[in-house]
Coordinates of N, CA and C in Angstrom, one line a residue:
M1 N -9.3 -7.2 -3.4 CA -9.5 -5.8 -3.6 C -11.0 -5.4 -3.2
V2 N -11.9 -6.2 -3.6 CA -13.3 -5.9 -3.3 C -13.6 -5.9 -1.8
I3 N -13.0 -6.8 -1.1 CA -13.3 -6.9 0.3 C -12.8 -5.6 1.0
A4 N -11.6 -5.1 0.7 CA -11.1 -3.9 1.3 C -12.0 -2.7 1.0
H5 N -12.5 -2.6 -0.3 CA -13.3 -1.5 -0.6 C -14.7 -1.6 0.0
C6 N -15.2 -2.8 0.1 CA -16.5 -3.0 0.8 C -16.4 -2.6 2.3
T7 N -15.3 -3.0 2.9 CA -15.1 -2.7 4.3 C -15.0 -1.2 4.5
A8 N -14.3 -0.5 3.6 CA -14.1 1.0 3.7 C -15.5 1.7 3.4
S9 N -16.2 1.2 2.5 CA -17.5 1.7 2.1 C -18.5 1.6 3.3
A10 N -18.5 0.4 3.9 CA -19.4 0.1 5.0 C -19.1 1.0 6.2
A11 N -17.8 1.3 6.3 CA -17.4 2.2 7.4 C -17.7 3.7 7.2
G12 N -18.2 4.0 5.9 CA -18.6 5.3 5.6 C -17.5 6.2 5.0
W13 N -16.4 5.6 4.6 CA -15.3 6.4 4.0 C -15.6 7.0 2.6
Y14 N -16.7 6.6 2.0 CA -17.1 7.1 0.7 C -18.4 7.9 0.9
R15 N -18.6 8.5 2.1 CA -19.8 9.3 2.3 C -19.4 10.5 3.1
D16 N -20.0 11.6 2.9 CA -19.8 12.8 3.7 C -20.2 12.6 5.1
P17 N -19.3 12.8 6.1 CA -19.6 12.5 7.5 C -20.8 13.4 8.0
K18 N -21.0 14.5 7.4 CA -22.1 15.4 7.9 C -23.5 15.1 7.3
T19 N -23.4 14.8 6.0 CA -24.7 14.7 5.3 C -25.0 13.2 5.0
G20 N -24.0 12.3 5.0 CA -24.2 10.9 4.6 C -24.3 10.7 3.1
E21 N -24.1 11.8 2.3 CA -24.2 11.8 0.9 C -22.9 11.1 0.3
P22 N -23.0 10.4 -0.8 CA -21.8 9.8 -1.4 C -20.8 10.9 -1.8
I23 N -19.5 10.6 -1.7 CA -18.5 11.5 -2.1 C -17.5 10.7 -2.9
E24 N -16.7 11.5 -3.7 CA -15.5 10.9 -4.4 C -14.3 11.2 -3.6
R25 N -13.5 10.2 -3.3 CA -12.3 10.4 -2.5 C -11.3 11.2 -3.3
N26 N -10.5 12.0 -2.6 CA -9.4 12.8 -3.3 C -8.3 11.8 -3.4
V27 N -7.9 11.4 -4.6 CA -6.9 10.4 -4.8 C -5.6 10.8 -4.3
G28 N -5.2 12.1 -4.5 CA -3.9 12.6 -3.9 C -3.9 12.4 -2.4
E29 N -5.0 12.7 -1.8 CA -5.0 12.6 -0.3 C -4.9 11.1 0.1
V30 N -5.6 10.2 -0.6 CA -5.5 8.8 -0.3 C -4.1 8.3 -0.5
I31 N -3.4 8.7 -1.6 CA -2.0 8.3 -1.8 C -1.1 8.8 -0.7
A32 N -1.4 10.0 -0.2 CA -0.6 10.6 0.9 C -0.8 9.7 2.2
L33 N -2.1 9.2 2.4 CA -2.3 8.4 3.5 C -1.6 7.0 3.4
M34 N -1.5 6.5 2.1 CA -0.7 5.3 1.9 C 0.8 5.6 2.3
H35 N 1.3 6.7 1.9 CA 2.6 7.1 2.3 C 2.8 7.2 3.8
S36 N 1.8 7.7 4.5 CA 1.9 7.8 5.9 C 2.0 6.5 6.6
E37 N 1.3 5.5 6.0 CA 1.3 4.1 6.6 C 2.8 3.6 6.4
L38 N 3.4 3.9 5.3 CA 4.8 3.4 5.1 C 5.7 4.1 6.1
S39 N 5.5 5.4 6.3 CA 6.3 6.1 7.3 C 6.1 5.5 8.7
E40 N 4.9 5.1 9.0 CA 4.7 4.5 10.3 C 5.4 3.1 10.4
A41 N 5.4 2.4 9.2 CA 6.1 1.1 9.2 C 7.6 1.3 9.4
L42 N 8.2 2.4 8.8 CA 9.6 2.7 9.0 C 9.9 3.0 10.5
E43 N 9.0 3.8 11.1 CA 9.2 4.1 12.5 C 9.1 2.8 13.4
A44 N 8.1 2.0 13.1 CA 7.9 0.7 13.9 C 9.2 -0.1 13.7
F45 N 9.7 -0.2 12.5 CA 10.9 -1.0 12.3 C 12.1 -0.4 13.0
R46 N 12.3 0.9 12.9 CA 13.4 1.6 13.5 C 13.5 1.4 15.0
K47 N 12.3 1.4 15.6 CA 12.2 1.3 17.1 C 11.8 0.0 17.6
D48 N 11.7 -1.0 16.6 CA 11.3 -2.4 17.0 C 10.0 -2.4 17.8
L49 N 9.0 -1.6 17.3 CA 7.7 -1.5 18.1 C 6.7 -2.6 17.7
R50 N 5.9 -2.9 18.7 CA 4.7 -3.7 18.5 C 3.6 -2.8 18.1
D51 N 2.6 -3.4 17.4 CA 1.4 -2.6 17.0 C 0.6 -2.2 18.3
D52 N 0.1 -1.0 18.3 CA -0.7 -0.6 19.5 C -2.1 -1.2 19.5
K53 N -2.6 -1.5 18.4 CA -4.0 -2.1 18.3 C -4.0 -3.6 18.3
L54 N -2.9 -4.2 17.7 CA -2.7 -5.6 17.6 C -1.4 -5.9 18.3
P55 N -1.3 -5.9 19.6 CA 0.0 -5.9 20.3 C 0.8 -7.3 20.1
H56 N 0.1 -8.3 19.6 CA 0.7 -9.6 19.4 C 1.5 -9.5 18.0
R57 N 1.3 -8.4 17.3 CA 1.9 -8.3 16.0 C 3.0 -7.2 16.0
N58 N 4.0 -7.4 15.1 CA 5.1 -6.4 14.9 C 4.4 -5.2 14.3
G59 N 4.8 -4.0 14.7 CA 4.3 -2.8 14.1 C 4.4 -2.7 12.6
I60 N 5.6 -3.1 12.1 CA 5.9 -3.0 10.7 C 4.9 -3.8 9.8
E61 N 4.6 -5.0 10.3 CA 3.7 -5.9 9.5 C 2.3 -5.3 9.5
V62 N 1.9 -4.7 10.6 CA 0.5 -4.1 10.6 C 0.5 -2.9 9.7
E63 N 1.5 -2.1 9.8 CA 1.5 -0.9 8.9 C 1.6 -1.2 7.5
F64 N 2.4 -2.3 7.1 CA 2.3 -2.8 5.7 C 0.9 -3.2 5.4
A65 N 0.3 -3.9 6.3 CA -1.1 -4.4 6.0 C -2.0 -3.2 5.8
D66 N -1.9 -2.1 6.6 CA -2.7 -0.9 6.5 C -2.5 -0.3 5.1
C67 N -1.2 -0.3 4.6 CA -1.0 0.3 3.3 C -1.6 -0.5 2.2
I68 N -1.4 -1.8 2.3 CA -2.0 -2.7 1.3 C -3.5 -2.6 1.3
I69 N -4.1 -2.5 2.4 CA -5.6 -2.3 2.5 C -6.0 -1.0 1.8
R70 N -5.3 0.0 2.1 CA -5.6 1.3 1.4 C -5.4 1.2 -0.1
I71 N -4.3 0.5 -0.6 CA -4.1 0.3 -2.0 C -5.2 -0.5 -2.6
L72 N -5.6 -1.6 -2.0 CA -6.7 -2.5 -2.5 C -8.0 -1.7 -2.6
D73 N -8.3 -1.0 -1.5 CA -9.6 -0.2 -1.4 C -9.6 0.8 -2.6
T74 N -8.5 1.6 -2.7 CA -8.5 2.6 -3.7 C -8.5 2.0 -5.1
S75 N -7.8 1.0 -5.3 CA -7.8 0.3 -6.6 C -9.2 -0.2 -7.0
A76 N -9.9 -0.7 -6.1 CA -11.3 -1.2 -6.4 C -12.2 0.0 -6.7
A77 N -12.0 1.1 -5.9 CA -12.8 2.3 -6.1 C -12.6 2.9 -7.5
L78 N -11.4 2.8 -8.0 CA -11.0 3.4 -9.3 C -11.2 2.4 -10.4
G79 N -11.5 1.2 -10.1 CA -11.7 0.2 -11.1 C -10.4 -0.3 -11.7
L80 N -9.3 -0.3 -10.9 CA -8.0 -0.7 -11.4 C -7.8 -2.2 -11.2
D81 N -7.0 -2.8 -12.1 CA -6.6 -4.2 -12.0 C -5.2 -4.3 -11.4
V82 N -5.1 -4.0 -10.2 CA -3.8 -4.0 -9.5 C -3.2 -5.4 -9.4
A83 N -4.1 -6.4 -9.2 CA -3.7 -7.8 -9.1 C -3.1 -8.2 -10.4
G84 N -3.7 -7.9 -11.5 CA -3.1 -8.2 -12.8 C -1.8 -7.5 -13.1
A85 N -1.8 -6.2 -12.7 CA -0.5 -5.4 -12.9 C 0.6 -6.0 -12.0
L86 N 0.3 -6.4 -10.8 CA 1.3 -7.0 -9.9 C 1.9 -8.3 -10.5
I87 N 1.1 -9.1 -11.1 CA 1.6 -10.3 -11.7 C 2.5 -10.0 -12.9
E88 N 2.0 -9.1 -13.8 CA 2.8 -8.7 -15.0 C 4.1 -8.0 -14.6
K89 N 4.0 -7.1 -13.6 CA 5.2 -6.4 -13.2 C 6.3 -7.3 -12.6
N90 N 5.8 -8.3 -11.8 CA 6.7 -9.2 -11.2 C 7.4 -10.1 -12.3
R91 N 6.7 -10.5 -13.3 CA 7.3 -11.2 -14.4 C 8.3 -10.4 -15.1
F92 N 7.9 -9.1 -15.4 CA 8.8 -8.2 -16.1 C 10.1 -8.0 -15.3
N93 N 10.0 -7.7 -13.9 CA 11.1 -7.5 -13.1 C 12.1 -8.7 -13.1
A94 N 11.5 -9.9 -13.2 CA 12.4 -11.1 -13.2 C 13.3 -11.1 -14.3
Q95 N 13.0 -10.4 -15.4 CA 13.8 -10.4 -16.6 C 14.6 -9.2 -16.8
R96 N 14.5 -8.2 -15.9 CA 15.2 -6.9 -16.1 C 16.7 -7.0 -15.9
A97 N 17.4 -6.6 -16.9 CA 18.9 -6.6 -16.8 C 19.4 -5.8 -15.6
D98 N 18.8 -4.6 -15.3 CA 19.2 -3.8 -14.2 C 18.9 -4.4 -12.8
H99 N 18.1 -5.5 -12.8 CA 17.8 -6.1 -11.5 C 18.7 -7.4 -11.3
K100 N 19.6 -7.7 -12.3 CA 20.5 -8.8 -12.1 C 21.7 -8.4 -11.3
L101 N 22.1 -9.3 -10.4 CA 23.2 -9.1 -9.5 C 24.4 -8.6 -10.1
E102 N 24.8 -9.2 -11.2 CA 26.1 -8.8 -11.9 C 26.0 -7.4 -12.5
N103 N 24.8 -7.0 -13.0 CA 24.7 -5.6 -13.5 C 24.6 -4.6 -12.4
R104 N 24.0 -5.0 -11.2 CA 24.0 -4.1 -10.1 C 25.4 -3.9 -9.5
A105 N 26.2 -4.9 -9.6 CA 27.6 -4.8 -9.1 C 28.5 -4.0 -10.0
A106 N 28.1 -3.9 -11.3 CA 29.0 -3.2 -12.3 C 29.0 -1.7 -12.0
A107 N 29.9 -1.0 -12.6 CA 30.0 0.4 -12.5 C 28.7 1.0 -13.1
G108 N 28.1 2.0 -12.3 CA 26.9 2.6 -12.7 C 25.6 1.8 -12.4
G109 N 25.8 0.6 -11.8 CA 24.7 -0.3 -11.4 C 23.9 0.3 -10.3
K110 N 22.7 -0.2 -10.1 CA 21.8 0.2 -9.0 C 22.4 -0.3 -7.7
K111 N 22.6 0.6 -6.8 CA 23.0 0.2 -5.4 C 21.9 -0.3 -4.6
F112 N 20.7 0.2 -4.8 CA 19.5 -0.2 -4.1 C 18.3 0.1 -4.9

C-alpha cells in the first residue's frame, strides 16, 4: 500500500497542479476513478484487447492492476488497513452459508 501511495505522491497527485500546495483528494472522485478502471477492464475483456501501454499484457490484467494501485494508494492516504481487512474478509467468506454451492443452488440462492 505504501509503495502505491509514495508513487502517486511523487507524481504530484496529492498537490495542486497550479500552486504545488498539498491537497486532500476527493474520495468520491477517487472511487469513481477506481470504477472507471473496472469499466475499462470489462471493455478489454469483452473485446479481447491488449493493453495500449504494455502491449505484451492483456488489457484486463493491466486494468485490474490499475484499480488495485488506486485502492492501495487511497487506502494508505486514508490510513486504512485494507490488507488486514482482505485477510479477515476472505476467512469470513470461506465460512458463509450463502457462498456454499448447495445453498446457491437452492431456491432463493445467489445466482452470482
